[in-house]
Amino acid sequence: MKKIWGFLVALVMGILLIAGTQCKPKPPINNIPVFSSLTPIVNPPDTFQIAYNLSTYGNKLAYVTFKDSSVWKISLQGSPRVSFGFKSPIDSSFVFITNNDTLGFRGGVQFTFIADKNNYVVGPYFVQFLRLPINYSNFSPKY
């Protein structure tokens, strides 16, 4: 009986080990800089990603200050079960972002980007920002 239990424990451990090695996040494409959500991001490049660690409960915050007022395309790279958005420092409203959104952000102002995980999502979560060649003053919506 001890041999059977030992075999079952070894089998389960082997399955968990193999499954764990298959859950690697995709590396960034085209050498896009990846910033941690734990460190404030000031004057980011024209294309970058923010990595959120969703292994613990609660909202994960990233603080971004753009150099100048510009228009950005935001693409969510992770699970659609994560609620993502930002808090506007101008009027304190919360804006949800779904999949891909194009928004104008005021320069020199710190924005708080929030990833709200649920119980089913674990691991890294990436959000990509791409600066677009669109005139900020004529664009809407802007924050």
Short mmCIF file of N, CA, C and O in Angstrom, two decimals:
data_model
loop_
_atom_site.label_atom_id
_atom_site.label_comp_id
_atom_site.label_asym_id
_atom_site.label_seq_id
_atom_site.Cartn_x
_atom_site.Cartn_y
_atom_site.Cartn_z
N MET A 1 0.82 -1.18 0.00
CA MET A 1 0.00 0.00 0.00
C MET A 1 0.87 1.26 0.00
O MET A 1 0.53 2.23 -0.66
N LYS A 2 2.00 1.26 0.73
CA LYS A 2 2.90 2.41 0.77
C LYS A 2 3.50 2.68 -0.61
O LYS A 2 3.70 3.83 -0.98
N LYS A 3 3.77 1.62 -1.37
CA LYS A 3 4.33 1.79 -2.71
C LYS A 3 3.33 2.47 -3.63
O LYS A 3 3.70 3.31 -4.45
N ILE A 4 2.06 2.12 -3.50
CA ILE A 4 1.03 2.72 -4.36
C ILE A 4 0.91 4.21 -4.04
O ILE A 4 0.85 5.04 -4.94
N TRP A 5 0.87 4.56 -2.75
CA TRP A 5 0.79 5.97 -2.37
C TRP A 5 2.02 6.74 -2.83
O TRP A 5 1.93 7.87 -3.30
N GLY A 6 3.17 6.16 -2.71
CA GLY A 6 4.41 6.79 -3.16
C GLY A 6 4.37 7.04 -4.66
O GLY A 6 4.78 8.10 -5.15
N PHE A 7 3.89 6.02 -5.40
CA PHE A 7 3.78 6.16 -6.85
C PHE A 7 2.79 7.27 -7.21
O PHE A 7 3.05 8.08 -8.10
N LEU A 8 1.64 7.31 -6.52
CA LEU A 8 0.63 8.33 -6.81
C LEU A 8 1.15 9.74 -6.50
O LEU A 8 0.92 10.68 -7.27
N VAL A 9 1.85 9.89 -5.40
CA VAL A 9 2.43 11.20 -5.05
C VAL A 9 3.45 11.61 -6.10
O VAL A 9 3.46 12.76 -6.56
N ALA A 10 4.31 10.70 -6.51
CA ALA A 10 5.31 11.01 -7.53
C ALA A 10 4.64 11.36 -8.86
O ALA A 10 5.07 12.28 -9.56
N LEU A 11 3.58 10.66 -9.22
CA LEU A 11 2.85 10.92 -10.45
C LEU A 11 2.21 12.31 -10.43
O LEU A 11 2.34 13.08 -11.38
N VAL A 12 1.55 12.65 -9.33
CA VAL A 12 0.92 13.96 -9.20
C VAL A 12 1.98 15.07 -9.24
O VAL A 12 1.80 16.10 -9.91
N MET A 13 3.09 14.88 -8.55
CA MET A 13 4.16 15.87 -8.56
C MET A 13 4.73 16.04 -9.97
O MET A 13 5.03 17.16 -10.40
N GLY A 14 4.88 14.96 -10.69
CA GLY A 14 5.38 15.03 -12.07
C GLY A 14 4.42 15.80 -12.97
O GLY A 14 4.84 16.63 -13.79
N ILE A 15 3.13 15.56 -12.83
CA ILE A 15 2.13 16.26 -13.63
C ILE A 15 2.16 17.75 -13.31
O ILE A 15 2.12 18.59 -14.22
N LEU A 16 2.24 18.10 -12.02
CA LEU A 16 2.30 19.51 -11.63
C LEU A 16 3.57 20.19 -12.16
O LEU A 16 3.54 21.34 -12.59
N LEU A 17 4.68 19.48 -12.14
CA LEU A 17 5.93 20.03 -12.63
C LEU A 17 5.85 20.30 -14.13
O LEU A 17 6.23 21.37 -14.60
N ILE A 18 5.31 19.37 -14.88
CA ILE A 18 5.18 19.55 -16.33
C ILE A 18 4.19 20.67 -16.63
O ILE A 18 4.44 21.52 -17.49
N ALA A 19 3.07 20.71 -15.93
CA ALA A 19 2.07 21.76 -16.16
C ALA A 19 2.64 23.14 -15.81
O ALA A 19 2.37 24.12 -16.51
N GLY A 20 3.42 23.22 -14.77
CA GLY A 20 4.00 24.50 -14.36
C GLY A 20 5.00 25.04 -15.37
O GLY A 20 5.11 26.25 -15.54
N THR A 21 5.71 24.18 -16.06
CA THR A 21 6.67 24.66 -17.05
C THR A 21 5.99 25.13 -18.32
O THR A 21 6.59 25.84 -19.12
N GLN A 22 4.73 24.78 -18.53
CA GLN A 22 4.00 25.20 -19.72
C GLN A 22 3.32 26.55 -19.54
O GLN A 22 2.79 27.10 -20.48
N CYS A 23 3.34 27.11 -18.33
CA CYS A 23 2.63 28.36 -18.03
C CYS A 23 3.55 29.56 -18.04
O CYS A 23 3.49 30.41 -17.17
N LYS A 24 4.43 29.64 -19.01
CA LYS A 24 5.35 30.77 -19.08
C LYS A 24 4.71 31.92 -19.85
O LYS A 24 4.05 31.69 -20.86
N PRO A 25 4.88 33.15 -19.39
CA PRO A 25 4.35 34.28 -20.16
C PRO A 25 5.12 34.44 -21.46
O PRO A 25 6.29 34.09 -21.55
N LYS A 26 4.45 34.99 -22.46
CA LYS A 26 5.11 35.24 -23.73
C LYS A 26 6.11 36.37 -23.54
O LYS A 26 5.80 37.38 -22.91
N PRO A 27 7.31 36.23 -24.09
CA PRO A 27 8.27 37.33 -23.97
C PRO A 27 7.83 38.51 -24.82
O PRO A 27 7.07 38.35 -25.77
N PRO A 28 8.28 39.71 -24.48
CA PRO A 28 7.91 40.87 -25.26
C PRO A 28 8.36 40.72 -26.72
O PRO A 28 9.39 40.13 -27.01
N ILE A 29 7.54 41.26 -27.62
CA ILE A 29 7.82 41.17 -29.05
C ILE A 29 8.64 42.38 -29.48
O ILE A 29 8.43 43.49 -29.01
N ASN A 30 9.58 42.18 -30.39
CA ASN A 30 10.36 43.27 -30.99
C ASN A 30 11.09 44.13 -29.98
O ASN A 30 11.21 45.34 -30.16
N ASN A 31 11.55 43.54 -28.91
CA ASN A 31 12.33 44.27 -27.90
C ASN A 31 11.62 45.50 -27.34
O ASN A 31 12.22 46.53 -27.10
N ILE A 32 10.32 45.39 -27.14
CA ILE A 32 9.55 46.48 -26.53
C ILE A 32 9.91 46.54 -25.05
O ILE A 32 9.87 45.52 -24.37
N PRO A 33 10.25 47.72 -24.54
CA PRO A 33 10.59 47.83 -23.12
C PRO A 33 9.40 47.45 -22.23
O PRO A 33 8.26 47.84 -22.51
N VAL A 34 9.69 46.69 -21.19
CA VAL A 34 8.66 46.27 -20.24
C VAL A 34 9.00 46.87 -18.88
O VAL A 34 10.09 46.69 -18.37
N PHE A 35 8.03 47.61 -18.32
CA PHE A 35 8.19 48.23 -17.02
C PHE A 35 7.34 47.50 -15.99
O PHE A 35 6.25 47.04 -16.30
N SER A 36 7.83 47.42 -14.78
CA SER A 36 7.07 46.83 -13.69
C SER A 36 6.04 47.83 -13.19
O SER A 36 6.31 49.04 -13.14
N SER A 37 4.89 47.32 -12.80
CA SER A 37 3.87 48.20 -12.24
C SER A 37 4.27 48.72 -10.86
O SER A 37 3.65 49.64 -10.34
N LEU A 38 5.30 48.15 -10.28
CA LEU A 38 5.73 48.52 -8.93
C LEU A 38 6.55 49.81 -8.89
O LEU A 38 6.71 50.41 -7.84
N THR A 39 7.09 50.21 -10.04
CA THR A 39 7.94 51.39 -10.10
C THR A 39 7.26 52.46 -10.94
O THR A 39 6.80 52.18 -12.05
N PRO A 40 7.17 53.71 -10.45
CA PRO A 40 6.56 54.77 -11.26
C PRO A 40 7.29 54.93 -12.60
O PRO A 40 8.51 54.86 -12.67
N ILE A 41 6.51 55.14 -13.66
CA ILE A 41 7.05 55.27 -15.01
C ILE A 41 6.93 56.74 -15.40
O ILE A 41 5.84 57.30 -15.44
N VAL A 42 8.07 57.36 -15.68
CA VAL A 42 8.11 58.78 -16.03
C VAL A 42 8.72 58.91 -17.43
O VAL A 42 9.78 58.34 -17.70
N ASN A 43 8.05 59.66 -18.29
CA ASN A 43 8.50 59.91 -19.66
C ASN A 43 8.81 58.60 -20.40
O ASN A 43 9.93 58.38 -20.84
N PRO A 44 7.81 57.73 -20.56
CA PRO A 44 8.07 56.44 -21.22
C PRO A 44 8.36 56.64 -22.72
O PRO A 44 8.03 57.67 -23.30
N PRO A 45 8.97 55.62 -23.34
CA PRO A 45 9.21 55.68 -24.78
C PRO A 45 7.89 55.59 -25.56
O PRO A 45 6.82 55.37 -24.97
N ASP A 46 7.96 55.72 -26.88
CA ASP A 46 6.77 55.74 -27.72
C ASP A 46 6.03 54.40 -27.76
O ASP A 46 4.86 54.36 -28.12
N THR A 47 6.69 53.32 -27.44
CA THR A 47 6.06 52.01 -27.32
C THR A 47 6.64 51.34 -26.08
O THR A 47 7.86 51.27 -25.92
N PHE A 48 5.76 50.86 -25.21
CA PHE A 48 6.22 50.17 -24.00
C PHE A 48 5.10 49.31 -23.46
O PHE A 48 3.95 49.41 -23.89
N GLN A 49 5.46 48.42 -22.54
CA GLN A 49 4.48 47.58 -21.86
C GLN A 49 4.64 47.74 -20.36
O GLN A 49 5.74 48.01 -19.87
N ILE A 50 3.52 47.54 -19.66
CA ILE A 50 3.54 47.47 -18.21
C ILE A 50 3.20 46.04 -17.82
O ILE A 50 2.23 45.48 -18.32
N ALA A 51 4.01 45.45 -16.94
CA ALA A 51 3.76 44.09 -16.44
C ALA A 51 3.21 44.18 -15.03
O ALA A 51 3.81 44.81 -14.15
N TYR A 52 2.04 43.58 -14.84
CA TYR A 52 1.40 43.50 -13.53
C TYR A 52 1.55 42.08 -13.01
O TYR A 52 1.31 41.13 -13.75
N ASN A 53 1.90 41.92 -11.74
CA ASN A 53 1.97 40.61 -11.12
C ASN A 53 0.64 40.35 -10.42
O ASN A 53 0.35 40.96 -9.40
N LEU A 54 -0.16 39.43 -10.97
CA LEU A 54 -1.48 39.16 -10.43
C LEU A 54 -1.51 37.91 -9.56
O LEU A 54 -2.54 37.26 -9.45
N SER A 55 -0.39 37.59 -8.93
CA SER A 55 -0.35 36.37 -8.12
C SER A 55 -0.93 36.57 -6.72
O SER A 55 -1.12 35.61 -6.01
N THR A 56 -1.20 37.81 -6.34
CA THR A 56 -1.81 38.06 -5.03
C THR A 56 -3.12 38.83 -5.25
O THR A 56 -3.34 39.43 -6.30
N TYR A 57 -3.96 38.84 -4.22
CA TYR A 57 -5.26 39.49 -4.32
C TYR A 57 -5.15 41.01 -4.30
O TYR A 57 -4.17 41.56 -3.82
N GLY A 58 -6.17 41.66 -4.82
CA GLY A 58 -6.25 43.10 -4.76
C GLY A 58 -5.90 43.78 -6.07
O GLY A 58 -5.37 43.16 -6.99
N ASN A 59 -6.21 45.06 -6.13
CA ASN A 59 -5.89 45.87 -7.30
C ASN A 59 -4.38 46.07 -7.39
O ASN A 59 -3.71 46.28 -6.39
N LYS A 60 -3.88 46.06 -8.60
CA LYS A 60 -2.47 46.35 -8.86
C LYS A 60 -2.39 47.68 -9.58
O LYS A 60 -3.08 47.90 -10.58
N LEU A 61 -1.59 48.59 -9.06
CA LEU A 61 -1.52 49.95 -9.57
C LEU A 61 -0.20 50.21 -10.28
O LEU A 61 0.86 49.72 -9.85
N ALA A 62 -0.26 50.98 -11.35
CA ALA A 62 0.94 51.47 -12.05
C ALA A 62 0.75 52.97 -12.24
O ALA A 62 -0.32 53.42 -12.64
N TYR A 63 1.80 53.72 -11.94
CA TYR A 63 1.75 55.17 -12.06
C TYR A 63 2.58 55.59 -13.27
O TYR A 63 3.76 55.27 -13.35
N VAL A 64 1.92 56.32 -14.20
CA VAL A 64 2.60 56.73 -15.44
C VAL A 64 2.44 58.23 -15.60
O VAL A 64 1.33 58.77 -15.51
N THR A 65 3.56 58.90 -15.86
CA THR A 65 3.57 60.32 -16.19
C THR A 65 4.14 60.47 -17.59
O THR A 65 5.31 60.15 -17.83
N PHE A 66 3.31 60.93 -18.52
CA PHE A 66 3.75 61.11 -19.90
C PHE A 66 4.47 62.45 -20.03
O PHE A 66 4.12 63.44 -19.38
N LYS A 67 5.49 62.49 -20.89
CA LYS A 67 6.31 63.68 -21.05
C LYS A 67 5.50 64.86 -21.58
O LYS A 67 5.58 65.96 -21.07
N ASP A 68 4.71 64.61 -22.64
CA ASP A 68 3.89 65.67 -23.20
C ASP A 68 2.51 65.13 -23.53
O ASP A 68 2.28 63.93 -23.53
N SER A 69 1.58 66.01 -23.81
CA SER A 69 0.22 65.62 -24.14
C SER A 69 0.23 64.91 -25.49
O SER A 69 0.73 65.47 -26.48
N SER A 70 -0.31 63.70 -25.53
CA SER A 70 -0.28 62.91 -26.76
C SER A 70 -1.38 61.86 -26.74
O SER A 70 -2.04 61.63 -25.73
N VAL A 71 -1.56 61.22 -27.89
CA VAL A 71 -2.59 60.21 -28.07
C VAL A 71 -1.93 58.84 -28.06
O VAL A 71 -0.91 58.63 -28.72
N TRP A 72 -2.53 57.92 -27.30
CA TRP A 72 -1.95 56.58 -27.12
C TRP A 72 -2.98 55.50 -27.42
O TRP A 72 -4.14 55.64 -27.06
N LYS A 73 -2.52 54.43 -28.05
CA LYS A 73 -3.33 53.24 -28.22
C LYS A 73 -2.93 52.29 -27.09
O LYS A 73 -1.75 51.99 -26.90
N ILE A 74 -3.92 51.82 -26.33
CA ILE A 74 -3.67 50.91 -25.21
C ILE A 74 -4.25 49.55 -25.59
O ILE A 74 -5.43 49.45 -25.92
N SER A 75 -3.41 48.52 -25.54
CA SER A 75 -3.82 47.16 -25.90
C SER A 75 -3.62 46.23 -24.71
O SER A 75 -2.51 46.12 -24.19
N LEU A 76 -4.68 45.57 -24.31
CA LEU A 76 -4.59 44.61 -23.20
C LEU A 76 -4.08 43.29 -23.76
O LEU A 76 -4.63 42.76 -24.73
N GLN A 77 -3.01 42.76 -23.17
CA GLN A 77 -2.33 41.58 -23.68
C GLN A 77 -2.66 40.31 -22.91
O GLN A 77 -2.15 39.26 -23.22
N GLY A 78 -3.48 40.41 -21.89
CA GLY A 78 -3.73 39.26 -21.01
C GLY A 78 -5.16 38.80 -21.04
O GLY A 78 -5.91 39.05 -21.99
N SER A 79 -5.55 38.15 -19.99
CA SER A 79 -6.87 37.55 -19.86
C SER A 79 -7.98 38.61 -19.89
O SER A 79 -7.86 39.65 -19.25
N PRO A 80 -9.06 38.34 -20.62
CA PRO A 80 -10.17 39.29 -20.63
C PRO A 80 -10.93 39.32 -19.30
O PRO A 80 -11.79 40.16 -19.10
N ARG A 81 -10.59 38.41 -18.39
CA ARG A 81 -11.26 38.39 -17.09
C ARG A 81 -10.69 39.42 -16.12
O ARG A 81 -11.20 39.59 -15.03
N VAL A 82 -9.64 40.12 -16.53
CA VAL A 82 -9.06 41.16 -15.70
C VAL A 82 -9.71 42.49 -16.07
O VAL A 82 -9.78 42.84 -17.25
N SER A 83 -10.22 43.21 -15.08
CA SER A 83 -10.76 44.55 -15.32
C SER A 83 -9.59 45.51 -15.32
O SER A 83 -8.76 45.51 -14.42
N PHE A 84 -9.53 46.36 -16.34
CA PHE A 84 -8.41 47.29 -16.46
C PHE A 84 -8.94 48.68 -16.79
O PHE A 84 -9.90 48.84 -17.53
N GLY A 85 -8.29 49.67 -16.22
CA GLY A 85 -8.66 51.05 -16.50
C GLY A 85 -7.71 52.00 -15.83
O GLY A 85 -6.65 51.60 -15.34
N PHE A 86 -8.09 53.26 -15.80
CA PHE A 86 -7.24 54.25 -15.14
C PHE A 86 -8.10 55.28 -14.42
O PHE A 86 -9.28 55.47 -14.73
N LYS A 87 -7.47 55.91 -13.47
CA LYS A 87 -8.12 56.98 -12.71
C LYS A 87 -7.59 58.30 -13.25
O LYS A 87 -6.38 58.54 -13.27
N SER A 88 -8.52 59.14 -13.68
CA SER A 88 -8.15 60.44 -14.22
C SER A 88 -7.75 61.38 -13.08
O SER A 88 -8.53 61.59 -12.15
N PRO A 89 -6.57 61.97 -13.13
CA PRO A 89 -6.17 62.91 -12.07
C PRO A 89 -6.88 64.25 -12.19
O PRO A 89 -6.88 65.03 -11.24
N ILE A 90 -7.53 64.50 -13.31
CA ILE A 90 -8.19 65.78 -13.53
C ILE A 90 -9.52 65.84 -12.78
O ILE A 90 -9.81 66.77 -12.05
N ASP A 91 -10.35 64.79 -12.94
CA ASP A 91 -11.67 64.81 -12.29
C ASP A 91 -11.92 63.58 -11.41
O ASP A 91 -13.03 63.36 -10.95
N SER A 92 -10.91 62.77 -11.17
CA SER A 92 -10.96 61.58 -10.31
C SER A 92 -11.94 60.51 -10.81
O SER A 92 -12.32 59.63 -10.05
N SER A 93 -12.35 60.58 -12.08
CA SER A 93 -13.24 59.54 -12.61
C SER A 93 -12.42 58.30 -12.96
O SER A 93 -11.21 58.38 -13.18
N PHE A 94 -13.10 57.15 -13.00
CA PHE A 94 -12.44 55.91 -13.39
C PHE A 94 -12.91 55.55 -14.79
O PHE A 94 -14.11 55.54 -15.06
N VAL A 95 -11.97 55.26 -15.67
CA VAL A 95 -12.28 54.94 -17.07
C VAL A 95 -11.85 53.50 -17.33
O VAL A 95 -10.68 53.16 -17.18
N PHE A 96 -12.81 52.64 -17.70
CA PHE A 96 -12.50 51.26 -18.05
C PHE A 96 -11.94 51.21 -19.46
O PHE A 96 -12.38 51.94 -20.36
N ILE A 97 -10.98 50.31 -19.66
CA ILE A 97 -10.41 50.07 -20.99
C ILE A 97 -10.72 48.63 -21.36
O ILE A 97 -10.43 47.72 -20.58
N THR A 98 -11.30 48.45 -22.53
CA THR A 98 -11.66 47.11 -22.98
C THR A 98 -10.85 46.76 -24.22
O THR A 98 -10.96 47.44 -25.24
N ASN A 99 -10.05 45.75 -24.13
CA ASN A 99 -9.24 45.21 -25.21
C ASN A 99 -8.30 46.24 -25.82
O ASN A 99 -7.13 46.23 -25.55
N ASN A 100 -8.78 47.13 -26.70
CA ASN A 100 -7.97 48.18 -27.32
C ASN A 100 -8.73 49.49 -27.26
O ASN A 100 -9.89 49.55 -27.66
N ASP A 101 -8.07 50.52 -26.79
CA ASP A 101 -8.67 51.85 -26.76
C ASP A 101 -7.63 52.87 -27.18
O ASP A 101 -6.43 52.69 -26.93
N THR A 102 -8.09 53.95 -27.78
CA THR A 102 -7.22 55.06 -28.15
C THR A 102 -7.68 56.27 -27.35
O THR A 102 -8.83 56.68 -27.45
N LEU A 103 -6.74 56.82 -26.56
CA LEU A 103 -7.07 57.90 -25.64
C LEU A 103 -5.98 58.95 -25.64
O LEU A 103 -4.80 58.65 -25.87
N GLY A 104 -6.36 60.18 -25.35
CA GLY A 104 -5.39 61.26 -25.21
C GLY A 104 -5.07 61.49 -23.74
O GLY A 104 -5.97 61.56 -22.91
N PHE A 105 -3.78 61.59 -23.44
CA PHE A 105 -3.35 61.82 -22.06
C PHE A 105 -2.55 63.12 -21.97
O PHE A 105 -1.67 63.37 -22.79
N ARG A 106 -2.86 63.91 -20.96
CA ARG A 106 -2.16 65.17 -20.72
C ARG A 106 -0.75 64.88 -20.21
O ARG A 106 -0.54 64.01 -19.36
N GLY A 107 0.20 65.62 -20.71
CA GLY A 107 1.59 65.46 -20.28
C GLY A 107 1.85 66.10 -18.93
O GLY A 107 1.18 67.04 -18.53
N GLY A 108 2.84 65.56 -18.22
CA GLY A 108 3.24 66.11 -16.93
C GLY A 108 2.31 65.80 -15.78
O GLY A 108 2.47 66.35 -14.69
N VAL A 109 1.31 64.94 -16.02
CA VAL A 109 0.33 64.58 -14.99
C VAL A 109 0.44 63.08 -14.73
O VAL A 109 0.56 62.29 -15.66
N GLN A 110 0.41 62.69 -13.47
CA GLN A 110 0.52 61.26 -13.13
C GLN A 110 -0.84 60.57 -13.22
O GLN A 110 -1.79 60.96 -12.54
N PHE A 111 -0.91 59.54 -14.07
CA PHE A 111 -2.11 58.73 -14.22
C PHE A 111 -1.92 57.41 -13.47
O PHE A 111 -0.81 56.86 -13.45
N THR A 112 -2.98 56.92 -12.88
CA THR A 112 -2.95 55.64 -12.16
C THR A 112 -3.68 54.60 -13.00
O THR A 112 -4.89 54.71 -13.19
N PHE A 113 -2.94 53.61 -13.52
CA PHE A 113 -3.53 52.52 -14.29
C PHE A 113 -3.72 51.32 -13.36
O PHE A 113 -2.78 50.92 -12.65
N ILE A 114 -4.92 50.75 -13.37
CA ILE A 114 -5.30 49.74 -12.38
C ILE A 114 -5.71 48.45 -13.06
O ILE A 114 -6.59 48.45 -13.93
N ALA A 115 -5.09 47.35 -12.66
CA ALA A 115 -5.49 46.01 -13.07
C ALA A 115 -6.18 45.37 -11.88
O ALA A 115 -5.59 45.23 -10.81
N ASP A 116 -7.44 45.00 -12.06
CA ASP A 116 -8.23 44.40 -10.98
C ASP A 116 -8.42 42.93 -11.30
O ASP A 116 -9.21 42.58 -12.18
N LYS A 117 -7.70 42.09 -10.61
CA LYS A 117 -7.77 40.65 -10.89
C LYS A 117 -8.97 40.03 -10.22
O LYS A 117 -9.54 40.57 -9.30
N ASN A 118 -9.34 38.88 -10.73
CA ASN A 118 -10.36 38.08 -10.05
C ASN A 118 -9.70 36.81 -9.55
O ASN A 118 -8.50 36.63 -9.68
N ASN A 119 -10.45 35.91 -9.00
CA ASN A 119 -9.88 34.72 -8.38
C ASN A 119 -9.30 33.73 -9.38
O ASN A 119 -8.61 32.80 -9.00
N TYR A 120 -9.60 33.88 -10.67
CA TYR A 120 -9.20 32.87 -11.64
C TYR A 120 -7.95 33.22 -12.43
O TYR A 120 -7.46 32.43 -13.19
N VAL A 121 -7.45 34.44 -12.29
CA VAL A 121 -6.30 34.88 -13.06
C VAL A 121 -5.08 34.95 -12.14
O VAL A 121 -5.13 35.58 -11.10
N VAL A 122 -4.01 34.30 -12.54
CA VAL A 122 -2.78 34.29 -11.75
C VAL A 122 -1.61 34.50 -12.69
O VAL A 122 -1.61 34.01 -13.81
N GLY A 123 -0.61 35.22 -12.21
CA GLY A 123 0.61 35.39 -12.99
C GLY A 123 0.73 36.77 -13.60
O GLY A 123 0.01 37.69 -13.23
N PRO A 124 1.63 36.92 -14.57
CA PRO A 124 1.86 38.23 -15.15
C PRO A 124 0.73 38.64 -16.10
O PRO A 124 0.08 37.82 -16.73
N TYR A 125 0.50 39.93 -16.17
CA TYR A 125 -0.51 40.52 -17.05
C TYR A 125 0.14 41.73 -17.72
O TYR A 125 0.70 42.59 -17.04
N PHE A 126 0.10 41.79 -19.04
CA PHE A 126 0.78 42.85 -19.78
C PHE A 126 -0.22 43.79 -20.44
O PHE A 126 -1.25 43.36 -20.95
N VAL A 127 0.13 45.08 -20.43
CA VAL A 127 -0.64 46.11 -21.13
C VAL A 127 0.35 46.89 -21.99
O VAL A 127 1.39 47.32 -21.50
N GLN A 128 0.03 47.04 -23.28
CA GLN A 128 0.94 47.72 -24.19
C GLN A 128 0.42 49.11 -24.54
O GLN A 128 -0.77 49.30 -24.78
N PHE A 129 1.34 50.07 -24.58
CA PHE A 129 1.04 51.45 -24.93
C PHE A 129 1.81 51.79 -26.22
O PHE A 129 3.00 51.52 -26.32
N LEU A 130 1.12 52.40 -27.17
CA LEU A 130 1.73 52.82 -28.43
C LEU A 130 1.32 54.27 -28.70
O LEU A 130 0.13 54.57 -28.82
N ARG A 131 2.31 55.13 -28.77
CA ARG A 131 2.04 56.55 -29.05
C ARG A 131 1.69 56.70 -30.53
O ARG A 131 2.41 56.20 -31.40
N LEU A 132 0.59 57.39 -30.80
CA LEU A 132 0.11 57.55 -32.18
C LEU A 132 0.40 58.96 -32.69
O LEU A 132 0.38 59.93 -31.91
N PRO A 133 0.63 59.10 -34.00
CA PRO A 133 0.90 60.43 -34.57
C PRO A 133 -0.40 61.19 -34.85
O PRO A 133 -0.71 61.55 -35.99
N ILE A 134 -1.17 61.42 -33.81
CA ILE A 134 -2.44 62.13 -33.90
C ILE A 134 -2.34 63.40 -33.07
O ILE A 134 -1.80 63.38 -31.96
N ASN A 135 -2.86 64.51 -33.59
CA ASN A 135 -2.82 65.78 -32.89
C ASN A 135 -3.69 65.70 -31.62
O ASN A 135 -4.89 65.51 -31.69
N TYR A 136 -3.06 65.91 -30.47
CA TYR A 136 -3.75 65.82 -29.18
C TYR A 136 -4.85 66.88 -29.05
O TYR A 136 -5.95 66.59 -28.54
N SER A 137 -4.58 68.10 -29.49
CA SER A 137 -5.55 69.19 -29.28
C SER A 137 -6.85 68.97 -30.04
O SER A 137 -7.91 69.41 -29.61
N ASN A 138 -6.83 68.26 -31.16
CA ASN A 138 -8.04 68.00 -31.95
C ASN A 138 -8.67 66.64 -31.61
O ASN A 138 -9.70 66.29 -32.18
N PHE A 139 -8.07 65.88 -30.71
CA PHE A 139 -8.51 64.51 -30.42
C PHE A 139 -9.48 64.49 -29.25
O PHE A 139 -9.41 65.30 -28.34
N SER A 140 -10.38 63.52 -29.29
CA SER A 140 -11.28 63.28 -28.18
C SER A 140 -11.52 61.76 -28.10
O SER A 140 -11.61 61.12 -29.15
N PRO A 141 -11.58 61.15 -26.95
CA PRO A 141 -11.54 61.72 -25.61
C PRO A 141 -10.10 61.93 -25.13
O PRO A 141 -9.20 61.19 -25.48
N LYS A 142 -9.94 62.94 -24.34
CA LYS A 142 -8.63 63.19 -23.74
C LYS A 142 -8.80 63.47 -22.26
O LYS A 142 -9.83 63.94 -21.81
N TYR A 143 -7.76 63.14 -21.53
CA TYR A 143 -7.79 63.24 -20.08
C TYR A 143 -6.60 64.02 -19.58
O TYR A 143 -5.58 64.08 -20.18
#
